[in-house]
Coordinates of C-alpha atoms and ligand atoms in Angstrom, one line a residue:
X341 CA 0.1 0.0 0.0
X342 CA 1.4 3.5 -0.9
X343 CA 1.0 5.6 2.3
X344 CA 1.7 9.4 2.8
X345 CA 2.4 10.2 6.4
X346 CA 2.4 13.9 7.0
X347 CA 3.9 15.1 10.3
X348 CA 6.4 12.2 9.9
X349 CA 8.9 13.9 12.4
X350 CA 6.5 14.4 15.2
X351 CA 6.3 12.2 18.3
X352 CA 3.4 10.0 16.8
X353 CA 4.5 10.5 13.2
X354 CA 7.9 8.9 13.8
X355 CA 6.2 5.9 15.3
X356 CA 3.8 5.6 12.5
X357 CA 6.6 5.5 10.1
X358 CA 8.2 2.6 12.0
X359 CA 4.9 0.7 12.2
X360 CA 4.1 1.1 8.5
X361 CA 7.9 0.7 7.5
X362 CA 6.9 -2.5 5.4
X363 CA 4.5 -0.4 3.2
X364 CA 5.5 1.9 0.3
X365 CA 5.9 5.1 2.4
X366 CA 6.2 8.6 1.7
X367 CA 7.2 10.6 4.7
X368 CA 6.6 14.4 4.8
X369 CA 7.1 16.9 7.6
X370 CA 7.5 20.7 7.3
X371 CA 10.7 20.5 5.2
X372 CA 8.6 18.8 2.5
X373 CA 5.3 20.5 2.9
X374 CA 3.5 23.4 4.8
X375 CA 0.0 21.9 5.3
X376 CA -1.4 25.6 5.5
X377 CA -0.6 26.0 1.9
X378 CA -2.6 23.6 -0.1
X379 CA -2.0 25.5 -3.3
X380 CA 1.6 24.3 -3.0
X381 CA 1.1 20.6 -2.3
X382 CA -2.1 19.6 -4.3
X383 CA -0.2 18.6 -7.2
X384 CA 2.7 17.1 -5.0
X385 CA 0.1 14.7 -3.6
X386 CA -1.3 13.8 -7.0
X387 CA 2.3 12.9 -8.1
X388 CA 2.9 10.6 -5.0
X389 CA -0.5 9.0 -5.7
X390 CA -1.0 7.5 -2.2
X391 CA -3.8 5.0 -1.3
X392 CA -4.1 6.6 2.0
X393 CA -2.9 9.8 3.9
X394 CA -2.2 9.7 7.6
X395 CA -2.1 13.2 9.0
X396 CA 0.0 13.4 12.2
X397 CA 0.9 16.9 11.7
X398 CA -0.5 19.5 14.4
X399 CA 0.1 22.4 16.8
X400 CA -0.1 21.4 20.2
X401 CA 1.1 24.3 22.2
X402 CA -2.1 24.6 24.2
X403 CA -1.0 27.8 26.3
X404 CA 0.7 29.5 23.3
X405 CA -2.5 29.0 21.1
X406 CA -4.6 30.6 23.9
X407 CA -2.8 33.8 23.3
X408 CA -2.8 33.6 19.6
X409 CA -4.7 31.0 17.7
X410 CA -4.3 32.1 14.2
X411 CA -1.8 29.6 13.1
X412 CA -3.5 26.9 15.1
X413 CA -6.8 27.5 13.1
X414 CA -4.8 26.9 10.0
X415 CA -2.8 23.9 11.0
X416 CA -5.3 22.0 13.2
X417 CA -8.4 23.4 11.4
X418 CA -8.4 24.3 7.7
X419 CA -5.4 22.4 6.7
X420 CA -7.2 19.2 7.8
X421 CA -10.1 20.2 5.6
X422 CA -7.9 20.9 2.6
X423 CA -6.0 17.5 3.0
X424 CA -9.5 15.8 3.3
X425 CA -10.5 17.5 0.2
X426 CA -7.5 16.1 -1.7
X427 CA -8.4 12.6 -0.3
X428 CA -11.9 12.9 -1.6
X429 CA -10.8 14.2 -5.0
X430 CA -8.2 11.3 -5.1
X431 CA -11.0 8.7 -3.9
X432 CA -8.7 7.7 -1.2
X433 CA -9.3 7.7 2.7
X434 CA -7.7 9.7 5.5
X435 CA -6.5 8.9 8.9
X436 CA -6.4 12.1 11.2
X437 CA -5.9 12.5 15.1
X438 CA -7.6 14.7 17.5
X439 CA -7.8 15.1 21.1
X440 CA -9.7 14.8 24.6
X441 CA -9.5 18.6 24.7
X442 CA -12.5 18.8 22.3
X443 CA -14.7 18.1 25.3
X444 CA -15.4 20.4 28.4
X445 CA -14.4 17.9 30.8
X446 CA -17.4 18.2 33.1
X447 CA -18.4 14.3 32.8
X448 CA -16.6 12.4 35.4
X449 CA -17.5 9.1 33.5
X450 CA -15.5 10.4 30.5
X451 CA -16.7 10.8 26.9
X452 CA -17.8 8.3 24.2
X453 CA -17.1 8.7 20.5
X454 CA -20.6 10.2 19.8
X455 CA -20.7 12.8 22.8
X456 CA -20.9 16.4 21.9
X457 CA -17.6 18.1 21.8
X458 CA -17.6 21.4 23.7
X459 CA -14.0 22.8 23.9
X460 CA -12.9 25.3 26.7
X461 CA -9.7 26.2 25.1
X462 CA -8.6 27.8 21.8
X463 CA -6.6 24.6 21.2
X464 CA -9.7 22.3 21.6
X465 CA -11.5 24.8 19.4
X466 CA -8.8 24.6 16.5
X467 CA -8.8 20.7 16.8
X468 CA -12.6 20.6 16.7
X469 CA -12.6 22.8 13.5
X470 CA -10.3 20.2 12.0
X471 CA -12.7 17.5 12.9
X472 CA -15.7 19.4 11.4
X473 CA -13.8 20.2 8.1
X474 CA -12.8 16.6 7.8
X475 CA -16.4 15.4 8.1
X476 CA -17.6 17.9 5.7
X477 CA -15.0 17.1 2.9
X478 CA -14.8 13.4 3.2
X479 CA -17.0 10.4 4.1
X480 CA -14.1 7.9 4.3
X481 CA -11.9 8.6 7.4
X482 CA -10.7 7.4 10.7
X483 CA -10.8 10.3 12.9
X484 CA -8.9 9.0 16.1
X485 CA -9.1 11.0 19.3
X486 CA -6.4 10.4 21.6
X487 CA -4.9 12.1 24.9
X488 CA -1.8 12.8 27.0
X489 CA 0.8 11.2 24.6
X490 CA 4.1 10.0 25.8
X491 CA 7.0 8.5 23.9
X492 CA 10.3 9.4 22.2
X493 CA 10.4 13.2 21.4
X494 CA 9.7 14.0 17.9
X495 CA 12.6 15.1 15.6
X496 CA 10.6 18.1 14.3
X497 CA 11.9 21.5 15.5
X498 CA 8.6 22.4 17.2
X499 CA 7.9 19.1 18.9
X500 CA 8.1 19.0 22.6
X501 CA 9.4 16.6 25.1
X502 CA 6.4 14.7 26.8
X503 CA 5.3 15.3 30.2
X504 CA 7.2 11.9 31.3
X505 CA 10.4 13.2 29.8
X506 CA 10.1 16.6 31.5
X507 CA 9.3 15.2 34.8
X508 CA 12.3 12.8 34.7
X509 CA 14.6 15.6 33.5
X510 CA 13.5 17.7 36.6
X511 CA 14.0 14.7 39.0
X512 CA 17.4 14.3 37.8
X513 CA 18.3 17.7 39.1
X514 CA 17.0 16.4 42.5
X515 CA 13.6 18.0 43.0
X516 CA 11.5 18.8 45.0
X517 CA 8.6 18.7 42.5
X518 CA 5.1 19.8 42.5
X519 CA 2.6 17.9 40.4
X520 CA -1.0 19.0 39.7
X521 CA -3.4 16.3 41.4
X522 CA -6.2 17.1 39.0
X523 CA -7.3 16.8 35.4
X524 CA -7.9 13.2 34.9
X525 CA -7.2 11.7 31.6
X526 CA -5.8 8.7 30.0
X527 CA -2.0 8.6 29.2
X528 CA -1.3 7.0 25.8
X529 CA 1.9 5.6 24.5
X530 CA 2.5 6.6 20.9
X531 CA 3.8 3.1 20.0
X532 CA 0.5 1.6 21.1
X533 CA -1.5 4.3 19.3
X534 CA 0.6 3.7 16.0
X535 CA 0.2 -0.1 16.2
X536 CA -3.7 0.3 16.9
X537 CA -3.9 2.6 13.9
X538 CA -2.4 -0.1 11.8
X539 CA -4.6 -2.7 13.3
X540 CA -7.7 -0.8 12.5
X541 CA -6.7 -0.6 8.9
X542 CA -5.8 -4.2 8.6
X543 CA -9.3 -5.0 10.2
X544 CA -11.0 -2.6 7.9
X545 CA -12.9 -1.1 10.6
X546 CA -15.8 0.9 9.6
X547 CA -15.0 4.5 8.9
X548 CA -15.8 7.2 11.6
X549 CA -14.6 8.4 15.0
X550 CA -12.6 6.3 17.5
X551 CA -11.2 6.7 20.8
X552 CA -7.6 5.3 21.2
X553 CA -5.9 5.6 24.5
X554 CA -4.2 3.2 26.9
X555 CA -6.7 1.9 29.5
X556 CA -7.1 3.6 32.9
X557 CA -6.9 7.2 33.8
X558 CA -5.1 9.4 36.4
X559 CA -4.1 12.9 37.4
X560 CA -0.9 14.5 36.5
X561 CA 0.4 13.6 39.9
X562 CA -0.5 10.0 39.6
X563 CA 1.0 9.8 36.2
X564 CA 4.2 11.5 37.2
X565 CA 4.6 9.4 40.4
X566 CA 4.4 6.3 38.3
X567 CA 6.9 7.6 35.9
X568 CA 9.4 8.6 38.6
X569 CA 9.0 5.2 40.4
X570 CA 9.7 3.3 37.1
X571 CA 12.6 5.5 36.2
X572 CA 14.2 5.0 39.6
X573 CA 13.5 8.4 41.0
X574 CA 11.0 7.2 43.6
X575 CA 13.0 9.1 46.4
X576 CA 12.7 12.5 44.7
X577 CA 10.3 14.6 46.9
X578 CA 7.0 15.4 45.1
X579 CA 4.0 17.4 46.5
X580 CA 0.5 16.9 44.9
X581 CA -0.8 20.5 44.2
X582 CA -4.2 21.9 42.9
X583 CA -4.1 23.2 39.2
X584 CA -4.5 26.7 40.8
X585 CA -0.9 26.5 42.0
X586 CA 0.3 27.0 38.3
X587 CA -2.0 29.6 36.7
X588 CA -2.0 28.9 32.7
X589 CA -3.5 30.7 30.0
X590 CA -5.7 27.8 28.7
X591 CA -8.2 26.2 30.7
X592 CA -8.0 22.3 30.9
X593 CA -10.8 19.8 31.1
X594 CA -11.2 18.4 34.7
X595 CA -12.4 14.9 33.3
X596 CA -11.6 14.0 29.8
X597 CA -11.2 10.2 29.8
X598 CA -12.1 9.1 26.4
X599 CA -14.4 6.1 26.5
X600 CA -13.5 3.6 23.8
X601 CA -16.9 1.7 22.9
X602 CA -15.8 0.4 19.5
X603 CA -12.5 -1.4 19.8
X604 CA -10.9 -3.9 22.2
X605 CA -9.4 -2.1 25.2
X606 CA -5.6 -1.4 25.0
X607 CA -3.2 -2.4 27.8
X608 CA -3.0 -0.1 30.9
X609 CA -1.1 3.1 30.8
X610 CA 1.0 1.8 33.7
X611 CA 2.2 -1.2 31.7
X612 CA 2.8 0.9 28.5
X613 CA 4.9 3.4 30.7
X614 CA 6.8 0.5 32.2
X615 CA 7.7 -0.5 28.5
X616 CA 8.7 3.0 27.6
X617 CA 10.9 3.4 30.6
X618 CA 12.5 0.0 30.1
X619 CA 11.0 -1.7 33.1
X620 CA 9.1 -4.6 31.7
Ligands
LIG1293 N1 0.8 15.4 22.3 C1 -0.1 15.1 22.9 O1 -0.2 15.0 24.1 C2 -1.5 14.9 22.1 C3 -2.6 14.8 22.9 C4 -3.9 14.5 22.2 C5 -3.9 14.6 20.9 N2 -2.7 14.8 20.3 C6 -2.8 14.8 18.8 O2 -1.9 13.7 18.2 C7 -1.4 14.1 17.1 C8 0.2 13.9 16.9 O3 0.7 14.7 18.0 P1 2.2 14.9 18.3 O4 2.4 15.0 19.8 O5 2.9 13.6 17.7 O6 2.6 16.2 17.6 P2 4.1 16.9 17.5 O7 5.1 15.9 18.1 O8 4.0 18.2 17.9 O9 4.5 16.8 16.0 C9 3.6 17.4 15.0 C10 4.5 17.6 13.7 O10 3.7 18.3 12.8 C11 4.6 19.2 12.1 N3 4.0 20.4 11.6 C12 3.4 21.5 12.4 N4 2.9 22.4 11.7 C13 3.1 22.0 10.3 C14 2.7 22.6 9.1 N5 2.3 23.8 8.9 N6 3.1 21.8 8.0 C15 3.9 20.8 8.1 N7 4.1 20.0 9.1 C16 3.8 20.7 10.4 C17 5.5 19.5 13.2 O11 6.8 20.1 12.7 P3 7.6 21.2 13.4 O12 8.2 20.3 14.6 O13 8.7 21.7 12.5 O14 6.6 22.3 14.0 C18 5.9 18.2 13.9 O15 6.8 17.4 13.3 C19 -2.0 15.6 16.6 O16 -3.0 15.6 15.8 C20 -2.3 16.0 18.1 O17 -3.0 17.2 18.1 C21 -1.6 14.9 20.8

């Protein structure tokens, strides 16, 4: 299968490239394409002639976007619609990723695939715009919502270290650390997400919205404590604090666990984290 992966140097994109390495891959990141400029890449995509486009490119700077969302609306919003348009024209399907931050986080039980998104941040709004434009432009797509990704940092210039890597880097300095004991969501290992994407394609799952996260949910404090324990920094002093300790520009959902009602459950986030940190 000829697959075009866009955002291939991101945290997820680089794992997708590994998981689909046995296919005829074309890997694009910012050097090859600016997804906000469809007039420049329409022809390029036609020349590649993919059977499938996977879009893992995004802007994820939640607080930066809260201050200025113009670029996020393009990258996370209208660009997704333009790529979906191309897929429709070429008669191929598209895989795209979205986020738990499209929900307002008031539902303690979490959100199923069909629940109504009501974002409370500009980042969430930009990702929801992308979801809407994708649905308008195409009928054959997998829209995969995920949350709290961890894994090897992407090679792209704008990609960030995940929460896990940041916490471990701080623990190496000796601490003490303060971690927010609020905002419940499901950490997700990019390797598991990439593998699940492939499994969905192989199984020819019906097109539509899917929620793909590792099983279980936790606060940032619980997530960080587990990471520190697994990485051998269990002795670093850590204090659980409320979110109000660190005022940030963007609001975060209090409960944004993504309920997966369509696929078999994935392994627990703790097990995936142990693998990532080499403690199987
Ligand atoms: N990270 C999370 O915790 C999280 C949570 C929920 C959902 N998601 C979603 O999961 C997907 C993958 O996220 P990720 O964490 O792997 O992202 P990432 O590491 O930030 O990678 C995104 C990639 O997209 C590229 N990109 C950005 N703007 C572009 C443009 N205009 N044209 C071409 N490429 C561009 C980036 O290049 P530069 O580095 O050069 O900017 C980067 O290589 C995204 O849809 C994201 O919204 C992520």
